Short mmCIF file of C-alpha atoms in Angstrom, two decimals:
data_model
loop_
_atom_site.label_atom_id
_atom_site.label_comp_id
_atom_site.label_asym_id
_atom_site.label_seq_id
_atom_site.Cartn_x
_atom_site.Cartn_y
_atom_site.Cartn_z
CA UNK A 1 -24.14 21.44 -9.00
CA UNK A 2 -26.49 18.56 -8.36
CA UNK A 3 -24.33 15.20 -8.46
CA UNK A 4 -25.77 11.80 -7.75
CA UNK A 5 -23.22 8.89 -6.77
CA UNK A 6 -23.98 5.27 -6.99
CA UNK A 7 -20.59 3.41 -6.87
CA UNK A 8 -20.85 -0.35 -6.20
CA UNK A 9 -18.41 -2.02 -3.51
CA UNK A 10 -14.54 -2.15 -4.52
CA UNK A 11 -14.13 -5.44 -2.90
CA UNK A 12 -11.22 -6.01 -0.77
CA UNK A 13 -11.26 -2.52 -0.34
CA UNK A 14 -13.78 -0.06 -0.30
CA UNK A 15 -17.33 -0.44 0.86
CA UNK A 16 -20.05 0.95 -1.96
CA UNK A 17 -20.49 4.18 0.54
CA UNK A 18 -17.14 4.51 1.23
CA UNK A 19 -16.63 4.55 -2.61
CA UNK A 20 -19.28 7.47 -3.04
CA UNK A 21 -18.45 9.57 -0.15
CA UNK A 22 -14.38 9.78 -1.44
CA UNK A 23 -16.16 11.18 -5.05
CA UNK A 24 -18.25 13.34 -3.04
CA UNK A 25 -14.79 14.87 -1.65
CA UNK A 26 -13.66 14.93 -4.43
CA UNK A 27 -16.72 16.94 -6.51
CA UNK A 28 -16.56 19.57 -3.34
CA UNK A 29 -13.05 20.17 -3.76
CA UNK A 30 -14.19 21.75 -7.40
CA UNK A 31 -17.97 22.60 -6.05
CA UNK A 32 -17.65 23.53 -2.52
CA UNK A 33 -21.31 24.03 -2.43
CA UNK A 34 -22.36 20.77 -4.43
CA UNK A 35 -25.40 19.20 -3.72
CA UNK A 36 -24.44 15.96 -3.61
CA UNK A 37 -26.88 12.75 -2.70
CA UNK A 38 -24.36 9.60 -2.40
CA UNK A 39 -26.61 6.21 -2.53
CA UNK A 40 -25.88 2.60 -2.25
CA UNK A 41 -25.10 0.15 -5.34
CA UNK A 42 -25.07 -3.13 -4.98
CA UNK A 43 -26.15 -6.33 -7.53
CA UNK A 44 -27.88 -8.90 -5.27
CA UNK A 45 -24.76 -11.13 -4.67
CA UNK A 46 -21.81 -9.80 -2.11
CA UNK A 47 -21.88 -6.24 -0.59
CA UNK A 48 -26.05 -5.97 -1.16
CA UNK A 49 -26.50 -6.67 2.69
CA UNK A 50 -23.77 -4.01 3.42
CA UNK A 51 -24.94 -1.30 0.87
CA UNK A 52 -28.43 -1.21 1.83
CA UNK A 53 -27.83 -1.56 5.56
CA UNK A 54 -25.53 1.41 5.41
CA UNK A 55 -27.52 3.56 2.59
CA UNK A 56 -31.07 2.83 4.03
CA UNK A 57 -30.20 3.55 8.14
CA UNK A 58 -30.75 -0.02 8.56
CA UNK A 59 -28.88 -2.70 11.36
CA UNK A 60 -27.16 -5.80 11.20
CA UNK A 61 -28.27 -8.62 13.03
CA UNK A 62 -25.44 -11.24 13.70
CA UNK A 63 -27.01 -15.38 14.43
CA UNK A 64 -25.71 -18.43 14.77
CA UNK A 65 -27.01 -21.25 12.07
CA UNK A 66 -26.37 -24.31 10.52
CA UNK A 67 -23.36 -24.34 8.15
CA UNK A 68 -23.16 -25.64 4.82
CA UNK A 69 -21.74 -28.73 6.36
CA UNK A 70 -23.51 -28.72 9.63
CA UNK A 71 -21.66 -27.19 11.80
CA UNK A 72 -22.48 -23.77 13.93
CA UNK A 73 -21.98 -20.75 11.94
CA UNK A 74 -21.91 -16.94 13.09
CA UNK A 75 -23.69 -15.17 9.88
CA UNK A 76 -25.08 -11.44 9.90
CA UNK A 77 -28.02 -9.91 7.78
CA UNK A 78 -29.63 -6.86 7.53
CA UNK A 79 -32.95 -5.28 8.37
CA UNK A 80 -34.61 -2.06 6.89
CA UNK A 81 -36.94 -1.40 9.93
CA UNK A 82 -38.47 1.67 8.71
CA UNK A 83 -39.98 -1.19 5.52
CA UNK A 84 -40.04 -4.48 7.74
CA UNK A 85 -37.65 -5.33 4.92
CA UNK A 86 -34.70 -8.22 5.81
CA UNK A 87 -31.73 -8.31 3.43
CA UNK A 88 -30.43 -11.93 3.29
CA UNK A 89 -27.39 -12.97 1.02
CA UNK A 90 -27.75 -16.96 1.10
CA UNK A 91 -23.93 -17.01 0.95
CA UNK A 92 -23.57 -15.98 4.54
CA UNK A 93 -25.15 -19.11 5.21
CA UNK A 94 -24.57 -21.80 2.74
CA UNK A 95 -21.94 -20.05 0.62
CA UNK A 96 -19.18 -21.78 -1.67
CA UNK A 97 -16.14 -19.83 0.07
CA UNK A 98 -17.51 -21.56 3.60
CA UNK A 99 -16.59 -25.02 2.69
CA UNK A 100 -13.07 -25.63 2.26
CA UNK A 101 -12.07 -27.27 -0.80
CA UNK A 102 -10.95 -30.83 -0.16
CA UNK A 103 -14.21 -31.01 1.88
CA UNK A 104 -16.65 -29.73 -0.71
CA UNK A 105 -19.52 -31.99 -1.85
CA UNK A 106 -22.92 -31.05 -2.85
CA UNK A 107 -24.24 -34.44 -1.32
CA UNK A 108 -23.81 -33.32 1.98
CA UNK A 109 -24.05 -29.28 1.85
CA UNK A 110 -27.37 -27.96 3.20
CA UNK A 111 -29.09 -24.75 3.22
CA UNK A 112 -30.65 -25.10 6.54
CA UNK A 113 -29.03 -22.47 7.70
CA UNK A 114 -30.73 -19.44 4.99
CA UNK A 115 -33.88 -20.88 6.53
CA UNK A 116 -32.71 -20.14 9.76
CA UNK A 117 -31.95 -16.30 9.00
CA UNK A 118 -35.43 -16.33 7.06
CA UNK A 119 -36.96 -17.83 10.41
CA UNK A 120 -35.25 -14.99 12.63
CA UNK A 121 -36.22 -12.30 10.43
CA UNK A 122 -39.56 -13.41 10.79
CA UNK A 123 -39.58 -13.27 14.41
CA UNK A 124 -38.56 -9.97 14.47
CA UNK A 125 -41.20 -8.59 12.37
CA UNK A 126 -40.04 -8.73 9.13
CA UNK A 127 -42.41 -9.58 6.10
CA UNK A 128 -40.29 -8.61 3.14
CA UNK A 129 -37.02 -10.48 2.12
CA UNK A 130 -34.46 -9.52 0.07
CA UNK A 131 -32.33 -12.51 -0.84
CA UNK A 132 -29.39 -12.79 -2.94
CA UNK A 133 -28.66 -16.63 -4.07
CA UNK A 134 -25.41 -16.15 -5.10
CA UNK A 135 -22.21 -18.08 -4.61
CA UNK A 136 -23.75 -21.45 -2.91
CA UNK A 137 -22.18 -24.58 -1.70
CA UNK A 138 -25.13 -26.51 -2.21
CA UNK A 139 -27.68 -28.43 -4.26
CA UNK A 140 -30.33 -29.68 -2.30
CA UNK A 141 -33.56 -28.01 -4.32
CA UNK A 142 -33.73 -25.94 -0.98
CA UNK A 143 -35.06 -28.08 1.17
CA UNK A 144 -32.72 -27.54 4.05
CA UNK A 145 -33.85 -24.14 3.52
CA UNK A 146 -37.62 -25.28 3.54
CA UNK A 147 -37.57 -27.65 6.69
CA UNK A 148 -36.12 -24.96 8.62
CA UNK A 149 -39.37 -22.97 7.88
CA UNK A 150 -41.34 -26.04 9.15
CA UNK A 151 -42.06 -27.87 5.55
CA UNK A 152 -41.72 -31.63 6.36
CA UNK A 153 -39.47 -33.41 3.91
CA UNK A 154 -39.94 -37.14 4.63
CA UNK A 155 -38.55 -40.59 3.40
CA UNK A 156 -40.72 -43.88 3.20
CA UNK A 157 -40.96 -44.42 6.97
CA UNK A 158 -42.44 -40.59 7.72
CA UNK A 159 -39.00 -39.75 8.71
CA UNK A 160 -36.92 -36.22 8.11
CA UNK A 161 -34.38 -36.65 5.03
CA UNK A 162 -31.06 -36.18 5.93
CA UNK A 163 -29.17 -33.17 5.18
CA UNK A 164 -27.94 -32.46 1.41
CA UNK A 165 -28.47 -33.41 -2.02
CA UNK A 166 -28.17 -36.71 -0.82
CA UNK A 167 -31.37 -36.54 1.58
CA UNK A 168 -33.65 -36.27 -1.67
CA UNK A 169 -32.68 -39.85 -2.63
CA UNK A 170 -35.04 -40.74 -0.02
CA UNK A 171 -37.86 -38.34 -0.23
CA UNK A 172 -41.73 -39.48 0.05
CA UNK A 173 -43.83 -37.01 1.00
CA UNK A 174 -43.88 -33.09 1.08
CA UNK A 175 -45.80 -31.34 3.90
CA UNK A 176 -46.95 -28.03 5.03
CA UNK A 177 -49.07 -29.01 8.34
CA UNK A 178 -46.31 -27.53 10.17
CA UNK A 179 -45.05 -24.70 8.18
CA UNK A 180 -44.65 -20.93 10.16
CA UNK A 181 -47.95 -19.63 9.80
CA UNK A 182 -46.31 -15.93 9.56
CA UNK A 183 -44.58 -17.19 6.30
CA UNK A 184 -47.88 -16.80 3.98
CA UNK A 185 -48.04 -13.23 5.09
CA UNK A 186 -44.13 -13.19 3.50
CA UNK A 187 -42.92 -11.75 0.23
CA UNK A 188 -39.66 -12.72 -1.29
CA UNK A 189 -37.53 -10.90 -3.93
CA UNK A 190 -34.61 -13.19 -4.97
CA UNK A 191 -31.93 -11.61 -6.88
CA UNK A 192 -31.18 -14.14 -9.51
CA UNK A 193 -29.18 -13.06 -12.71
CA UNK A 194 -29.09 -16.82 -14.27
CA UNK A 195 -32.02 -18.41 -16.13
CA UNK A 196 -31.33 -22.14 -15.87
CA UNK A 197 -33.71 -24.49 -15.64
CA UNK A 198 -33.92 -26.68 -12.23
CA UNK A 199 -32.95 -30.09 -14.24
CA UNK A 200 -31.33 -31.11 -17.46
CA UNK A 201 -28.36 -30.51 -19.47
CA UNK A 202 -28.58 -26.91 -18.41
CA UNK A 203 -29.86 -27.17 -15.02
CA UNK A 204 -28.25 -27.31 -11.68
CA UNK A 205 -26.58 -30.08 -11.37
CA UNK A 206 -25.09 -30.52 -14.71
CA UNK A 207 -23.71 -26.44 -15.01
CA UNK A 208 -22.89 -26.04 -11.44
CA UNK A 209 -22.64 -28.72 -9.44
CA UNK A 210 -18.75 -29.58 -10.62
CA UNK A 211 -17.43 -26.17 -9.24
CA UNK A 212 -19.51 -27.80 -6.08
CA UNK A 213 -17.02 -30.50 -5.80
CA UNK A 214 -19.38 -33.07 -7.85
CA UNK A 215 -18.25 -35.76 -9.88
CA UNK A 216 -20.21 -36.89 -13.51
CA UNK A 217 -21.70 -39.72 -11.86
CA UNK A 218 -22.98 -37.07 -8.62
CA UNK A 219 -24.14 -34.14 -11.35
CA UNK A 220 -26.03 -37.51 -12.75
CA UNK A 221 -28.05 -38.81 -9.62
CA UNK A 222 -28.60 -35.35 -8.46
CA UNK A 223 -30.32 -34.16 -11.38
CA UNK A 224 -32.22 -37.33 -11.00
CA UNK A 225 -33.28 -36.70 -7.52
CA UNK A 226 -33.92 -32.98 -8.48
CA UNK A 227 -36.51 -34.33 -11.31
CA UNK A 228 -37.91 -36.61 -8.79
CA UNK A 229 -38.67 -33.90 -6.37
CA UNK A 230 -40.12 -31.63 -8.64
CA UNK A 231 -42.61 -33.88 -10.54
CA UNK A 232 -43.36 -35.10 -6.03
CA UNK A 233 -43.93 -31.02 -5.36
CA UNK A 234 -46.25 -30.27 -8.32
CA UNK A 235 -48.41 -33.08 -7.21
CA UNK A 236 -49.02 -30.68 -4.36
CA UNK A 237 -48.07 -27.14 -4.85
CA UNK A 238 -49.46 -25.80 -8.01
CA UNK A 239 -46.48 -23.06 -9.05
CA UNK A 240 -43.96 -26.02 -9.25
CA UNK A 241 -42.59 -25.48 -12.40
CA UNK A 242 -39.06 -27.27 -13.14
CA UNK A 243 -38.57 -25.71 -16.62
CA UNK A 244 -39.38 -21.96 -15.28
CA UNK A 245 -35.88 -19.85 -15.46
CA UNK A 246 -33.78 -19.28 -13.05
CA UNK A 247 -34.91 -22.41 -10.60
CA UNK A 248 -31.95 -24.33 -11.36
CA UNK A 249 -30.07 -20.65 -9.28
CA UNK A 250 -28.14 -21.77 -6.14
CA UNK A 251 -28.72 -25.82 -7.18
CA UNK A 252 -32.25 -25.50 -6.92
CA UNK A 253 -32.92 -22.66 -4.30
CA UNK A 254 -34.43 -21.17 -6.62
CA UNK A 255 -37.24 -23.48 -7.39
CA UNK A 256 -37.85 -23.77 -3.69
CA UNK A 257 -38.90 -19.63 -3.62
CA UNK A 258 -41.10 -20.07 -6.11
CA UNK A 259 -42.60 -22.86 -5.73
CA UNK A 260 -43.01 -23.31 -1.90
CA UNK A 261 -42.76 -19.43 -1.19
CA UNK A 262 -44.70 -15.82 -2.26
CA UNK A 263 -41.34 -15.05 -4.20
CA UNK A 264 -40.40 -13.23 -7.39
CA UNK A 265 -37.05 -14.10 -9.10
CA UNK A 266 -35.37 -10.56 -10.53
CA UNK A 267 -32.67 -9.17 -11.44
CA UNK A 268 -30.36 -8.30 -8.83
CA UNK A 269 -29.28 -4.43 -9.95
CA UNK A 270 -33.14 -4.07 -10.68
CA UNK A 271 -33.93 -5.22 -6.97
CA UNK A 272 -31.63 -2.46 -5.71
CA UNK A 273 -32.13 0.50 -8.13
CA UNK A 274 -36.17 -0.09 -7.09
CA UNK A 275 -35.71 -0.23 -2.91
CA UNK A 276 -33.04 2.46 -2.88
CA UNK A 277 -35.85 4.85 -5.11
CA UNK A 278 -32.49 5.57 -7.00
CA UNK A 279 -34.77 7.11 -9.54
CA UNK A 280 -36.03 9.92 -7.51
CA UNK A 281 -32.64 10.79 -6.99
CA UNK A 282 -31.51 10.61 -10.61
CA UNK A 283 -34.28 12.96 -11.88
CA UNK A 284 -33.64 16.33 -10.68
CA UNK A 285 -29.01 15.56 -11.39
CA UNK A 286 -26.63 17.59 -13.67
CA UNK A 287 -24.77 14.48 -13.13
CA UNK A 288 -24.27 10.71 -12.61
CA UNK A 289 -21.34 8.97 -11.31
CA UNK A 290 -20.99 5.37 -10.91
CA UNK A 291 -18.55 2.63 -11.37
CA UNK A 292 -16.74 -0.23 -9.74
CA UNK A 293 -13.53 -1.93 -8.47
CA UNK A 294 -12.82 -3.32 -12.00
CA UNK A 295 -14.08 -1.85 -14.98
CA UNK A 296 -14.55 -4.63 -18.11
CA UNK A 297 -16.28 -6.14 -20.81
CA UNK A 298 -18.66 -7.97 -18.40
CA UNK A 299 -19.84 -4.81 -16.50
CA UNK A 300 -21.53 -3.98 -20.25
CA UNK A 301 -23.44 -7.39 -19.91
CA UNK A 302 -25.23 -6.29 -17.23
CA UNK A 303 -23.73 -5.35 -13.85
CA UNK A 304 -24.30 -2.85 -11.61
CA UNK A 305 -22.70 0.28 -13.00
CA UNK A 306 -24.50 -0.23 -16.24
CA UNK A 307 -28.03 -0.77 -14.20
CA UNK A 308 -27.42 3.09 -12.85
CA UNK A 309 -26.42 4.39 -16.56
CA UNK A 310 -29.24 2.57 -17.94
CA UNK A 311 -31.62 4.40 -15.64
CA UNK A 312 -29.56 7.63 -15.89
CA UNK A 313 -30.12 7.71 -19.55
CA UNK A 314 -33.83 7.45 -19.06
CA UNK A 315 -33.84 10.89 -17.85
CA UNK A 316 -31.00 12.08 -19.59
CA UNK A 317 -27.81 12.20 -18.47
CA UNK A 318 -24.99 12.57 -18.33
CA UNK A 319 -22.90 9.45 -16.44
CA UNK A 320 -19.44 9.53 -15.41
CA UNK A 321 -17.73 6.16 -14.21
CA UNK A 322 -14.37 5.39 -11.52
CA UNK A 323 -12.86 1.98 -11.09
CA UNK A 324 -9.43 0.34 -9.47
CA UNK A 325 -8.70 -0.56 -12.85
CA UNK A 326 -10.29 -1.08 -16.27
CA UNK A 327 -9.37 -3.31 -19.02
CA UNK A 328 -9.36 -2.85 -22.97
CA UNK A 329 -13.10 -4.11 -23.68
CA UNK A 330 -14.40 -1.71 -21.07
CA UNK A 331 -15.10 0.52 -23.91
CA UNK A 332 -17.71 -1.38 -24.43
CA UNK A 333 -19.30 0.29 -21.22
CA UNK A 334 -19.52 3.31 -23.58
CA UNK A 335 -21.90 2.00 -25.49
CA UNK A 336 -24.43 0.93 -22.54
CA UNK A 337 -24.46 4.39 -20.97
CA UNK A 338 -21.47 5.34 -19.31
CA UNK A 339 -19.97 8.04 -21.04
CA UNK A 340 -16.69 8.31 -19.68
CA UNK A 341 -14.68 6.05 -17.12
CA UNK A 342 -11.37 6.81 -15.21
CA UNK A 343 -9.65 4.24 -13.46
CA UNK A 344 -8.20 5.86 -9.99
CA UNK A 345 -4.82 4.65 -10.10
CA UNK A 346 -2.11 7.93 -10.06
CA UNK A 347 1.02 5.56 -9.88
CA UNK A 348 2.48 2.41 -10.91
CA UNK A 349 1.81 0.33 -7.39
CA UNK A 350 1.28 -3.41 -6.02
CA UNK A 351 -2.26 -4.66 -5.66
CA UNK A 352 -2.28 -5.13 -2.42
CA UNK A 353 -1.22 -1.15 -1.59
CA UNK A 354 -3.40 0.06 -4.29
CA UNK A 355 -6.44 -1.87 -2.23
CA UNK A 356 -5.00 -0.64 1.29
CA UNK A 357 -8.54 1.40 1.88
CA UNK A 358 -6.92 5.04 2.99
CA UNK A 359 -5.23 4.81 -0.60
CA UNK A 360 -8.09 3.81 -2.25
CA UNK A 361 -10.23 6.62 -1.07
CA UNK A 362 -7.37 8.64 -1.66
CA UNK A 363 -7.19 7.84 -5.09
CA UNK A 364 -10.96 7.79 -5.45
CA UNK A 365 -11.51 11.40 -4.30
CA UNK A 366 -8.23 13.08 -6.64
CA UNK A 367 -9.67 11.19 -9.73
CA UNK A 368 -13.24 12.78 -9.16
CA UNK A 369 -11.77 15.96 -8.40
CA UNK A 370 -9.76 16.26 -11.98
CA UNK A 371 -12.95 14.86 -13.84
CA UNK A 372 -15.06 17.81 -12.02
CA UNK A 373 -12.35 20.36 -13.05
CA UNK A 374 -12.54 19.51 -16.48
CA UNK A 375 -16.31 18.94 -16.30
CA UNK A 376 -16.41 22.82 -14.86
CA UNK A 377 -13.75 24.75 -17.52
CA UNK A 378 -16.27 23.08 -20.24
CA UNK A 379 -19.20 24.43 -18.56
CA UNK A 380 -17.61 27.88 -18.17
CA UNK A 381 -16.24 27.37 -21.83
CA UNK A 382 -19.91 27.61 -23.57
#
């Protein structure tokens, strides 16, 4: 028996590798001799730093850097040394859940503090990024990000802009003179699973920037400002393109990658499948599992689980699937690849104690281990 397990994080609860070392219990309860090769998942937003750090024997590197609002902030990323590779989540740094509520305004939130994790990674030898721009707080085209990395963003008087959406009101002039030299020897792969355009009814501002705490009449200047600061940048840098897809991801972060950056915008589950070589694995299986804390109609459109069916079906097999729970249109997951799914519940229970993590693994491991009994008696059936 030859099993491969890709399970992403059950958030709350279990960690992607804690998820895929219960099922691996679980398969050796039935296969005591299983060969059984248990890899990280992960989709570019929360849990990719964890899952690759943990899957690819790499470390965690706790900083202090500018908050969303200004203020110090402990953040940790990851680092692949055996690829030079850093693993960023720009949520760790400028992230929506870091601003509380009442205080949450995309004038003011910055993300100089993702290019203060960039900045470190640099330093310690790394020339390929990883970044997932999920989940921000912020909408300031990236140019905290940017002056961090030593881009000068200056108003009229050859002074820095402030901090925040706000700062590009005031923005004349665009500089590299004193960019990090080390950054042109720097590659970037964003995860980014959005394709809105930086400005416009669809862009940043306008879709986003409300859950961001803005108001019509902010979603209207900032898109202003945005448009302003692109049309300044392409007089300049040559990839500025507003209209390109996916630079209106993380209010504007995304334009700053690609146009002030060697950076790639991809899909997040494609990012991971590709550095985790899940491939290789996949090739020589009886068997797939993968799956997820919740189980629904959305994983079909695209998430994780259905990234390691799609690329299990490329070579043929069979794919199993485990989740906390899974709702009605999760048959839908059926038709994308997965050709069973089992959520791991055994008893009616509260949330909270079917998330308590020694129950969850619990849980995980007995619901692998009937799956692999019946997927044995029908082997031994033929």
């Amino acid at each position: 028996m030859n099993a491969v397990v890709a399970i992403d994080s059950l958030k709350g609860s279990l960690t992607s590798m804690e998820a895929g070392r219960a099922v691996c219990e679980g398969i050796r309860r039935v296969y005591p001799d299983a060969v059984v090769s248990v890899r990280p998942l992960a989709d570019g937003g929360e849990g990719t730093v964890e899952a690759l750090v943990s899957g690819m024997n790499g470390e965690l590197r706790t900083i202090t850097v500018t908050g969303p609002l200004g203020q110090p902030l402990e953040c940790s990323y990851g680092i692949i040394g055996s690829s030079g590779t850093a693993v960023i989540e720009m949520s760790a740094a400028a992230g929506l859940p870091l601003v509380p509520e009442q205080d949450r305004n995309p004038l003011l939130t910055t993300t100089y503090g993702v290019g203060e994790m960039i900045r470190d990674a640099i330093s310690r030898g790394c020339r390929r990024f990883i970044v997932g721009i999920g989940g921000s707080a912020t909408n300031d085209g990236g140019a905290g990000m940017l002056q961090a990395l030593g881009y000068d963003f200056l108003d009229s008087d050859g002074k820095p802009i402030p901090q925040g959406a706000a700062g590009l009101k005031h923005l004349a002039t665009i500089s590299s003179d004193n960019v990090l030299p080390e950054l042109s020897q720097c590659r970037f792969c964003v995860a980014c699973d959005v394709t809105n355009p930086l400005c416009g009814e669809l862009g940043a501002s306008a879709i986003y920037g409300p859950q961001k705490g803005a108001t019509p009449e902010m979603v209207r200047q900032m898109d202003l400002w945005l448009g302003r600061y692109a049309a300044l940048a392409a007089k300049t840098f040559p990839r500025a393109d507003a209209s390109f897809p996916g630079t209106g991801a993380a209010g504007g972060l995304g334009f700053a990658f690609l146009t002030f950056t060697d950076a790639v915008l991809e899909s997040g589950i494609h990012i991971v499948l590709e550095e985790t070589h899940l491939a290789d694995y996949i090739r020589n299986a009886d068997l797939v599992i993968t799956g997820e804390g919740r189980l629904d109609g959305q994983t079909a459109m695209g998430k994780a689980p259905v990234g390691v069916a799609g690329l299990a079906k490329q070579f043929g097999k069979p794919v199993l699937a485990f989740a906390g729970c899974v709702t009605e249109d999760a048959v839908a997951c059926n038709h994308k690849g997965i050709d069973a799914f089992f959520p791991i519940l055994r008893t009616v229970t509260t949330l909270s104690e079917a998330m308590e993590p020694g129950t969850a693994m619990k849980n995980m491991a007995g619901a692998a281990e009937q799956a692999m009994r019946l997927w044995k008696a029908c082997r031994e059936a033929r």
